[in-house]
Tab-separated table of N, CA and C in Angstrom:
chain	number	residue	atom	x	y	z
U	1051	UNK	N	-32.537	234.989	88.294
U	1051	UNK	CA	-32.968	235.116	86.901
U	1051	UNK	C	-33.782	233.883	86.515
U	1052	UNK	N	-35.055	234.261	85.880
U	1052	UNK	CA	-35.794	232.724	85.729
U	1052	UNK	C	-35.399	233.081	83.968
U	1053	UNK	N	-35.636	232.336	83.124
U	1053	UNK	CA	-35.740	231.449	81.695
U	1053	UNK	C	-36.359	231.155	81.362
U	1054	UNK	N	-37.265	231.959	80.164
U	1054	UNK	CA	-38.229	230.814	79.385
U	1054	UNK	C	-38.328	230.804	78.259
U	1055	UNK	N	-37.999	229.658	77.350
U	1055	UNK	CA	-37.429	229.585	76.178
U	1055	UNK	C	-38.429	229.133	75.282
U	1056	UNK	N	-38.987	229.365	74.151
U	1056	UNK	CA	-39.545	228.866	73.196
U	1056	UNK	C	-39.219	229.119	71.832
U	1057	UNK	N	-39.937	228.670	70.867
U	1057	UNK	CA	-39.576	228.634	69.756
U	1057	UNK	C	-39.488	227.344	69.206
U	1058	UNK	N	-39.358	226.256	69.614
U	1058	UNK	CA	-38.801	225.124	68.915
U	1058	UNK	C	-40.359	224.481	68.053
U	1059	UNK	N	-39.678	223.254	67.258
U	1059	UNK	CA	-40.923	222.783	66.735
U	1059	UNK	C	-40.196	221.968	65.731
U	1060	UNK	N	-41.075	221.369	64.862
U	1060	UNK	CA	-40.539	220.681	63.566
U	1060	UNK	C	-40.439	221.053	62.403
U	1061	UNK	N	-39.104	221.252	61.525
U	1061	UNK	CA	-38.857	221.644	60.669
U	1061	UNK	C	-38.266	220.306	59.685
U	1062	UNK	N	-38.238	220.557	58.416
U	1062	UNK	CA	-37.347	219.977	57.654
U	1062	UNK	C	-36.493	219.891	57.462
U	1063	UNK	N	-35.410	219.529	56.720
U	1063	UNK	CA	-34.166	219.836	56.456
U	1063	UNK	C	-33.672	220.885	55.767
U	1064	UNK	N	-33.092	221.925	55.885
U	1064	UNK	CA	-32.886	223.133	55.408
U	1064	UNK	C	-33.462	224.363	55.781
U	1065	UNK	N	-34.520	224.059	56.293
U	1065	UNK	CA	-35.645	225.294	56.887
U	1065	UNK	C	-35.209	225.749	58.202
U	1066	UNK	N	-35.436	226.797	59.045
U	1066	UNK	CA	-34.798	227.365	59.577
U	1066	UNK	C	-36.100	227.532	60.812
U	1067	UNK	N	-35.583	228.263	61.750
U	1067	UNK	CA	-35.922	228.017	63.222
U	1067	UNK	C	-35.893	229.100	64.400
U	1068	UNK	N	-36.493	229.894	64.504
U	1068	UNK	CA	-35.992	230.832	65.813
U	1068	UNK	C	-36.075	230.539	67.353
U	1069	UNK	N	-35.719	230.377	67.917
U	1069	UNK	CA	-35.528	230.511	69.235
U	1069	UNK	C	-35.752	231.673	70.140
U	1070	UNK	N	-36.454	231.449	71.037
U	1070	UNK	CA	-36.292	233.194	71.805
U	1070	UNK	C	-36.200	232.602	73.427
U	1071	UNK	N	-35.655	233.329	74.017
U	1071	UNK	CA	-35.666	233.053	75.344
U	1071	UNK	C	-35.697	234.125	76.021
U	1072	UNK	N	-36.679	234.432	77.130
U	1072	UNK	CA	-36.922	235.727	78.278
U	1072	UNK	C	-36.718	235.622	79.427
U	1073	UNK	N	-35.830	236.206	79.816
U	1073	UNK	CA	-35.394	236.419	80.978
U	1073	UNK	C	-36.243	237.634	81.736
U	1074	UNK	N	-36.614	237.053	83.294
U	1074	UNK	CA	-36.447	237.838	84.218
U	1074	UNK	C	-35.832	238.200	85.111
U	1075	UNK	N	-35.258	239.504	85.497
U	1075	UNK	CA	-34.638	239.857	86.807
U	1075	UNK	C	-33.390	241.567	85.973
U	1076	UNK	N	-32.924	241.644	86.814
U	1076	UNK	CA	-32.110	242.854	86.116
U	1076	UNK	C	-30.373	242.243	85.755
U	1077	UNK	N	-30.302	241.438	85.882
U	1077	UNK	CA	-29.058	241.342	85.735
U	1077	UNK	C	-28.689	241.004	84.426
U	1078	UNK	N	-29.431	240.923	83.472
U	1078	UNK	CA	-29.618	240.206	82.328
U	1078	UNK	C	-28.343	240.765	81.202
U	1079	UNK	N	-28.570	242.063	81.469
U	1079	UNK	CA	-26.994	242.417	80.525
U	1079	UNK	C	-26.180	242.044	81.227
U	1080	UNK	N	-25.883	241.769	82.763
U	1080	UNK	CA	-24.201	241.437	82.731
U	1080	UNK	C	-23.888	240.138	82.947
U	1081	UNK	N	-25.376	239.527	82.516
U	1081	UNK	CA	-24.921	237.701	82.346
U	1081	UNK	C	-24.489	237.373	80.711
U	1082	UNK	N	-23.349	236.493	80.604
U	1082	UNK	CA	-23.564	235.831	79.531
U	1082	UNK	C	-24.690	234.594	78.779
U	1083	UNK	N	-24.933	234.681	78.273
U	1083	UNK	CA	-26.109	233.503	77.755
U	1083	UNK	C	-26.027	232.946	76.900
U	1084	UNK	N	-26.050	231.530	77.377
U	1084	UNK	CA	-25.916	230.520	76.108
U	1084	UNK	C	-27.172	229.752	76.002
U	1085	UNK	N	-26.753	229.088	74.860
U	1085	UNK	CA	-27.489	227.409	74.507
U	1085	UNK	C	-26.890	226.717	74.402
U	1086	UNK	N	-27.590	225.545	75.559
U	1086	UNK	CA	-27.238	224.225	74.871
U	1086	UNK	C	-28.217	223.345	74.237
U	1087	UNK	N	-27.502	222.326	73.720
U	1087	UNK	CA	-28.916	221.245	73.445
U	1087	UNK	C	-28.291	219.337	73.934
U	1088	UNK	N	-29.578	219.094	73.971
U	1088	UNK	CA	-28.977	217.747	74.239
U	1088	UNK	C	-30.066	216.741	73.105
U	1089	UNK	N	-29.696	215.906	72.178
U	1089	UNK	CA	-30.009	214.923	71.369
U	1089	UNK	C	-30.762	213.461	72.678
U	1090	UNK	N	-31.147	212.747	72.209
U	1090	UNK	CA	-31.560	211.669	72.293
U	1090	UNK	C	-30.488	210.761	72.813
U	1091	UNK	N	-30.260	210.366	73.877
U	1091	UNK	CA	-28.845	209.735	74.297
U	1091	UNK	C	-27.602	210.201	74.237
U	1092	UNK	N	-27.910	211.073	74.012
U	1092	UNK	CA	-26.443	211.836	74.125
U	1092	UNK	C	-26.279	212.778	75.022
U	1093	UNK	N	-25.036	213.492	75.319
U	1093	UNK	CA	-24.430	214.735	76.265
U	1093	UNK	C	-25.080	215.569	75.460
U	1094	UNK	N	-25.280	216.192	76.567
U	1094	UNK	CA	-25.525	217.821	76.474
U	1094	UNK	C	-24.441	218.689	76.036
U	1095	UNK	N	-24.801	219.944	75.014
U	1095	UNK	CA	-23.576	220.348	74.063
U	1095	UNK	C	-23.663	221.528	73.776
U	1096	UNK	N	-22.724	222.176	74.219
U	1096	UNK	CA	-22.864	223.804	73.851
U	1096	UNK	C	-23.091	223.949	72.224
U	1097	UNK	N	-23.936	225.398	72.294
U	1097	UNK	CA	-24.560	225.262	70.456
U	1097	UNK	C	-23.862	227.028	70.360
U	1098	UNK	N	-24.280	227.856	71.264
U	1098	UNK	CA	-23.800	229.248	70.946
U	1098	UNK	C	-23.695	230.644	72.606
U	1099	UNK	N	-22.815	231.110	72.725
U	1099	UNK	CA	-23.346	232.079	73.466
U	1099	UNK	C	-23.034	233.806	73.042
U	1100	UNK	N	-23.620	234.467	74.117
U	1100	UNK	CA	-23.379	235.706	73.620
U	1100	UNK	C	-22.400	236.228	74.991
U	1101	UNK	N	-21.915	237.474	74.663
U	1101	UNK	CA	-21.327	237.958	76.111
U	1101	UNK	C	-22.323	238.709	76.726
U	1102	UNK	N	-21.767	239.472	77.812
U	1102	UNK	CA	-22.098	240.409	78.463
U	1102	UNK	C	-22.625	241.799	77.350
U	1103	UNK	N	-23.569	242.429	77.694
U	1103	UNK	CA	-23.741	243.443	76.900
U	1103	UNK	C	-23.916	242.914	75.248
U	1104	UNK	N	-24.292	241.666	75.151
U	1104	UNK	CA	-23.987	241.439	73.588
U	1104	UNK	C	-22.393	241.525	73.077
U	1105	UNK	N	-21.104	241.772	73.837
U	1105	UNK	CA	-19.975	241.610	73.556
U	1105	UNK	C	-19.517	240.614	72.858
U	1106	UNK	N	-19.479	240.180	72.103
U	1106	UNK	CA	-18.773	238.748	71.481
U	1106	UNK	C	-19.701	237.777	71.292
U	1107	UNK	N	-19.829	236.852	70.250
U	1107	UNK	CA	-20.747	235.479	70.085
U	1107	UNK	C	-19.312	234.602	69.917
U	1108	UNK	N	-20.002	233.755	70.100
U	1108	UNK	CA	-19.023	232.329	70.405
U	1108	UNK	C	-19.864	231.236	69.787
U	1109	UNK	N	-19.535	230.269	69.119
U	1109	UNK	CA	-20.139	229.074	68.590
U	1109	UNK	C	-19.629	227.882	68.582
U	1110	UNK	N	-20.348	226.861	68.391
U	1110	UNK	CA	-19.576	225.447	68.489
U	1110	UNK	C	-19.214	225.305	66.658
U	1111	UNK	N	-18.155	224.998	66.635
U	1111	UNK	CA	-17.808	224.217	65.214
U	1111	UNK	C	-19.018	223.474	64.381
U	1112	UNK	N	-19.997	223.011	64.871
U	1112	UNK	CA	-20.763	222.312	64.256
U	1112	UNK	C	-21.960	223.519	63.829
U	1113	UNK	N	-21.944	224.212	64.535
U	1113	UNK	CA	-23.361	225.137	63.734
U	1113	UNK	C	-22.495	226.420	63.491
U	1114	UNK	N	-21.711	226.477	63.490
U	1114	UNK	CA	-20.980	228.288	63.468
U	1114	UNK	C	-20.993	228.001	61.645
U	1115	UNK	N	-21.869	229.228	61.195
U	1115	UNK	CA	-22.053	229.559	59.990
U	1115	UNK	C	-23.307	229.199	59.309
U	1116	UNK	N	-23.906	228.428	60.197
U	1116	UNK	CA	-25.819	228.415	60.246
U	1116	UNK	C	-26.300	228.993	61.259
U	1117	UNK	N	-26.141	228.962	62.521
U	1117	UNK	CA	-26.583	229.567	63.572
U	1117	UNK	C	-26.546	231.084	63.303
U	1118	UNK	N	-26.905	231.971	64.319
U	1118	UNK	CA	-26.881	233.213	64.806
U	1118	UNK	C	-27.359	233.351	66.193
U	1119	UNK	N	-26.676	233.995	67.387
U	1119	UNK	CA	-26.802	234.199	68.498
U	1119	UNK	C	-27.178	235.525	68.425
U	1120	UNK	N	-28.100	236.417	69.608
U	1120	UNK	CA	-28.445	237.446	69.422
U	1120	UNK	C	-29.007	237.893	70.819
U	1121	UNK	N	-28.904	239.468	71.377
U	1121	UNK	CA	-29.728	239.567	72.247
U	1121	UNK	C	-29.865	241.110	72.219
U	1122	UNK	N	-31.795	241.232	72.966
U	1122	UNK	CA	-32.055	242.653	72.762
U	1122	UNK	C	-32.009	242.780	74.413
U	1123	UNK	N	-31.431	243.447	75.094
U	1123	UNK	CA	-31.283	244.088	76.160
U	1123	UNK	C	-32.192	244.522	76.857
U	1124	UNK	N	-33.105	245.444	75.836
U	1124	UNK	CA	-34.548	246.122	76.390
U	1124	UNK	C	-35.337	245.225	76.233
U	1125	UNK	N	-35.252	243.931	75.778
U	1125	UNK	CA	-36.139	242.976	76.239
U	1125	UNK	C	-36.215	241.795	76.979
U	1126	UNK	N	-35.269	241.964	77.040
U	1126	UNK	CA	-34.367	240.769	78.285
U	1126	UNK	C	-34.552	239.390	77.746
U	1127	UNK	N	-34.225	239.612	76.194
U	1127	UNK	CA	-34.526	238.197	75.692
U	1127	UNK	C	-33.040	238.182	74.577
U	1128	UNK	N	-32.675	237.234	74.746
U	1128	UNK	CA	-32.217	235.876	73.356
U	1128	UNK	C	-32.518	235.110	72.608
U	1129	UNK	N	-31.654	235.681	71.696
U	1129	UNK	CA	-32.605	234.926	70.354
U	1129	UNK	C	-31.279	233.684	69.710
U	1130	UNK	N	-31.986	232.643	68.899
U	1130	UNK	CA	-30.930	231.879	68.360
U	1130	UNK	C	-31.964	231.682	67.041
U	1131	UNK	N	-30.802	231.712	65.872
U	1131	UNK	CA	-31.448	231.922	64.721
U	1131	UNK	C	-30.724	230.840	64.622
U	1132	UNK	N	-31.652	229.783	63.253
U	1132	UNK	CA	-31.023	228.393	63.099
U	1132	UNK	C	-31.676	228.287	61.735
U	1133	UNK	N	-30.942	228.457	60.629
U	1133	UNK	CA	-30.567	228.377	59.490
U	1133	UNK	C	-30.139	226.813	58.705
U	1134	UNK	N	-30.104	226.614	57.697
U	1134	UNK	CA	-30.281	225.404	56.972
U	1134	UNK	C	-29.545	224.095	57.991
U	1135	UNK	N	-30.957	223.842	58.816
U	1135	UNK	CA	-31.220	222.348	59.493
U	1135	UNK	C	-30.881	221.699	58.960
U	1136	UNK	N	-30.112	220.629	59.715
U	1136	UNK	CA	-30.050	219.324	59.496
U	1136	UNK	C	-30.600	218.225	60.630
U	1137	UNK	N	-30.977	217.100	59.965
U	1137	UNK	CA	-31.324	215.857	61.265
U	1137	UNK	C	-30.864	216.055	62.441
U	1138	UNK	N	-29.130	216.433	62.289
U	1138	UNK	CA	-28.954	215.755	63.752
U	1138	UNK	C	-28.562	217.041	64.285
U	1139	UNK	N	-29.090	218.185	63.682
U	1139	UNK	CA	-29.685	219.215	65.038
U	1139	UNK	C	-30.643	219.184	65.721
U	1140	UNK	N	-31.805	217.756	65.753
U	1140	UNK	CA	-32.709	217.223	66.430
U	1140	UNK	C	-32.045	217.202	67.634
U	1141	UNK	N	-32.800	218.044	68.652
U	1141	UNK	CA	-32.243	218.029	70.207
U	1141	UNK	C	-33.137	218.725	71.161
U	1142	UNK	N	-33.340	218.907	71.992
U	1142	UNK	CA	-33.783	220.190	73.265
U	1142	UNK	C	-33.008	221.060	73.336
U	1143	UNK	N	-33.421	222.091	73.487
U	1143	UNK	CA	-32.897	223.063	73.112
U	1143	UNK	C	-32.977	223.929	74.276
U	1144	UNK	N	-31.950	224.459	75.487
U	1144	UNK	CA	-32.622	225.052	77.080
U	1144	UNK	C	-31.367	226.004	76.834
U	1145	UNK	N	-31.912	227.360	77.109
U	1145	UNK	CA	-30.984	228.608	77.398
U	1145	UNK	C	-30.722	228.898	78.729
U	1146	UNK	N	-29.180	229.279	78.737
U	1146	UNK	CA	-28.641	229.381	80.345
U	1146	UNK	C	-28.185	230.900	80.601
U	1147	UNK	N	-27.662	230.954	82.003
U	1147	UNK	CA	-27.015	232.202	81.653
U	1147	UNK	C	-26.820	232.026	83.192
U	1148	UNK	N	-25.365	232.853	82.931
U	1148	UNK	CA	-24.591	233.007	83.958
U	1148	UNK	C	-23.386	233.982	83.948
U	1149	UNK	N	-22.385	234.440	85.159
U	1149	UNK	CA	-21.535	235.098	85.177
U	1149	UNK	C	-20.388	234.340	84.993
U	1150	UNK	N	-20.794	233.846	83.572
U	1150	UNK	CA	-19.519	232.863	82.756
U	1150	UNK	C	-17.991	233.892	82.089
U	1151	UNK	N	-17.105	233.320	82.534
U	1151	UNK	CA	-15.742	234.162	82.343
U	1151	UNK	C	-15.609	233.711	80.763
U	1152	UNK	N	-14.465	233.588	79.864
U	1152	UNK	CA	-14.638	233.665	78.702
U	1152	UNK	C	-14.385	232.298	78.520
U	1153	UNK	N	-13.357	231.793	79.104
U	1153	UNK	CA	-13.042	230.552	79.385
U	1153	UNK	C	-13.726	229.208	79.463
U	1154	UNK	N	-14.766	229.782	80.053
U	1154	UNK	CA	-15.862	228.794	80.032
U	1154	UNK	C	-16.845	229.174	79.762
U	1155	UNK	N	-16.945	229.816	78.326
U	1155	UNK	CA	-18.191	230.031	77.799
U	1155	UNK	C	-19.073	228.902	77.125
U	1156	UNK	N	-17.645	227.824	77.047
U	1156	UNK	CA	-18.887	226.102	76.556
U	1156	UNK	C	-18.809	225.117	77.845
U	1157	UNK	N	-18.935	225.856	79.043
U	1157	UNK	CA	-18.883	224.399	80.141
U	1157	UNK	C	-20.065	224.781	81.078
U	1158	UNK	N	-21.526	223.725	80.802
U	1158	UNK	CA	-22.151	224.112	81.126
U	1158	UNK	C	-22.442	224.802	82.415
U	1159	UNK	N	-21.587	224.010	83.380
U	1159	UNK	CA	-21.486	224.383	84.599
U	1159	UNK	C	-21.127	225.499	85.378
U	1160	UNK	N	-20.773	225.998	83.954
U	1160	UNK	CA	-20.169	227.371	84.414
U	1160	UNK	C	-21.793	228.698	84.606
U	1161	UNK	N	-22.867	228.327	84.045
U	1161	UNK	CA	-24.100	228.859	83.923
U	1161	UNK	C	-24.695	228.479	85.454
U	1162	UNK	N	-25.434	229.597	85.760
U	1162	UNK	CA	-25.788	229.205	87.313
U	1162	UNK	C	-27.514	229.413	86.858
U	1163	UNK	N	-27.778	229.797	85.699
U	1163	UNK	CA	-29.463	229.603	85.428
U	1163	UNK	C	-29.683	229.284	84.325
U	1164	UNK	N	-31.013	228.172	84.247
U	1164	UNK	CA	-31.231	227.419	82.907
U	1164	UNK	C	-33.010	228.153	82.706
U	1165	UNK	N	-33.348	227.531	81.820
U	1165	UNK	CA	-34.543	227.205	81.779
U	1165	UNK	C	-35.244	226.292	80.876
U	1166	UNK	N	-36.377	225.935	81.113
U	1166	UNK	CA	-36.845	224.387	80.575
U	1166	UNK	C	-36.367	224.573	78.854
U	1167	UNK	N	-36.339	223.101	78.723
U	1167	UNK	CA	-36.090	223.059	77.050
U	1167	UNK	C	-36.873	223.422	76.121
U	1168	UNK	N	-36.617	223.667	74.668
U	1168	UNK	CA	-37.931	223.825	74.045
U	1168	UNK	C	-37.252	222.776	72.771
U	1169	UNK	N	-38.043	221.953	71.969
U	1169	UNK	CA	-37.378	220.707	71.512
U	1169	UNK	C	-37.377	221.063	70.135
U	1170	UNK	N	-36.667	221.095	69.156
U	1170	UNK	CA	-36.352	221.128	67.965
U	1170	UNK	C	-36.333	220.138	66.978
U	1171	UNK	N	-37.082	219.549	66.200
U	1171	UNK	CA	-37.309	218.084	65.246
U	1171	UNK	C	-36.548	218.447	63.879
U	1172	UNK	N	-35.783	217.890	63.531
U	1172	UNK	CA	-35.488	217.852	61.941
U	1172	UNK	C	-35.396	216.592	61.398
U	1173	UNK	N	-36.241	216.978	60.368
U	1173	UNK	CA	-36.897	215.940	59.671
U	1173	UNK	C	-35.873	215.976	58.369
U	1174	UNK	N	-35.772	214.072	57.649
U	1174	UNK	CA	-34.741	214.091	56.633
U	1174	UNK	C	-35.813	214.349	55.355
């Protein structure tokens, strides 16, 4: 499965953000797919995933209730909707996906495909 993610760019604070990421290959519904992002000196950090088939979204505490995770099947893409920004959602932003169990739906390692970042600015 290759990954290619875009969407990112600079926003303000409060303004909002889509993400899309396209996958190729067929396996795409029975991978789970996440995001992570990684800030400026910091770890890399799970932000949201979806299940298999779109089964379940999962979120990190810090964006669950601004975010939205999403995926269309017939297009072999994911979407991440990102709703009233703040600064320090300034990060890269790279979608994974893998035959992640539920367990480790926030360890990155558990994803066996990434693809390049696309970088997200929020401005104060």
């Amino acid at each position: 499965v290759q990954l290619q993610a875009s969407g990112g760019g600079l926003v303000q604070a409060g303004g909002s953000l889509r993400l899309s990421c396209a996958a190729s290959g067929r396996s795409f519904r029975n991978y789970f797919m996440g995001w992570f992002r990684q800030a400026p000196g910091k770890e890399r950090e799970f932000v949201a995933a979806s299940g298999r088939n779109g089964a379940g979204t999962y979120y990190a505490d810090s964006v669950k209730g601004r975010f939205t995770i999403s995926r269309d099947n017939a297009k072999n893409t994911v979407y991440l909707q990102m709703n009233s920004l703040k600064p320090k959602d300034t990060a890269v932003y790279a979608c994974a996906a893998g035959p992640v169990i539920y367990s480790a739906i926030a360890v990155a390692t558990a994803y066996h495909h990434w693809g390049q970042g696309t970088l997200v600015t929020v401005s104060s």
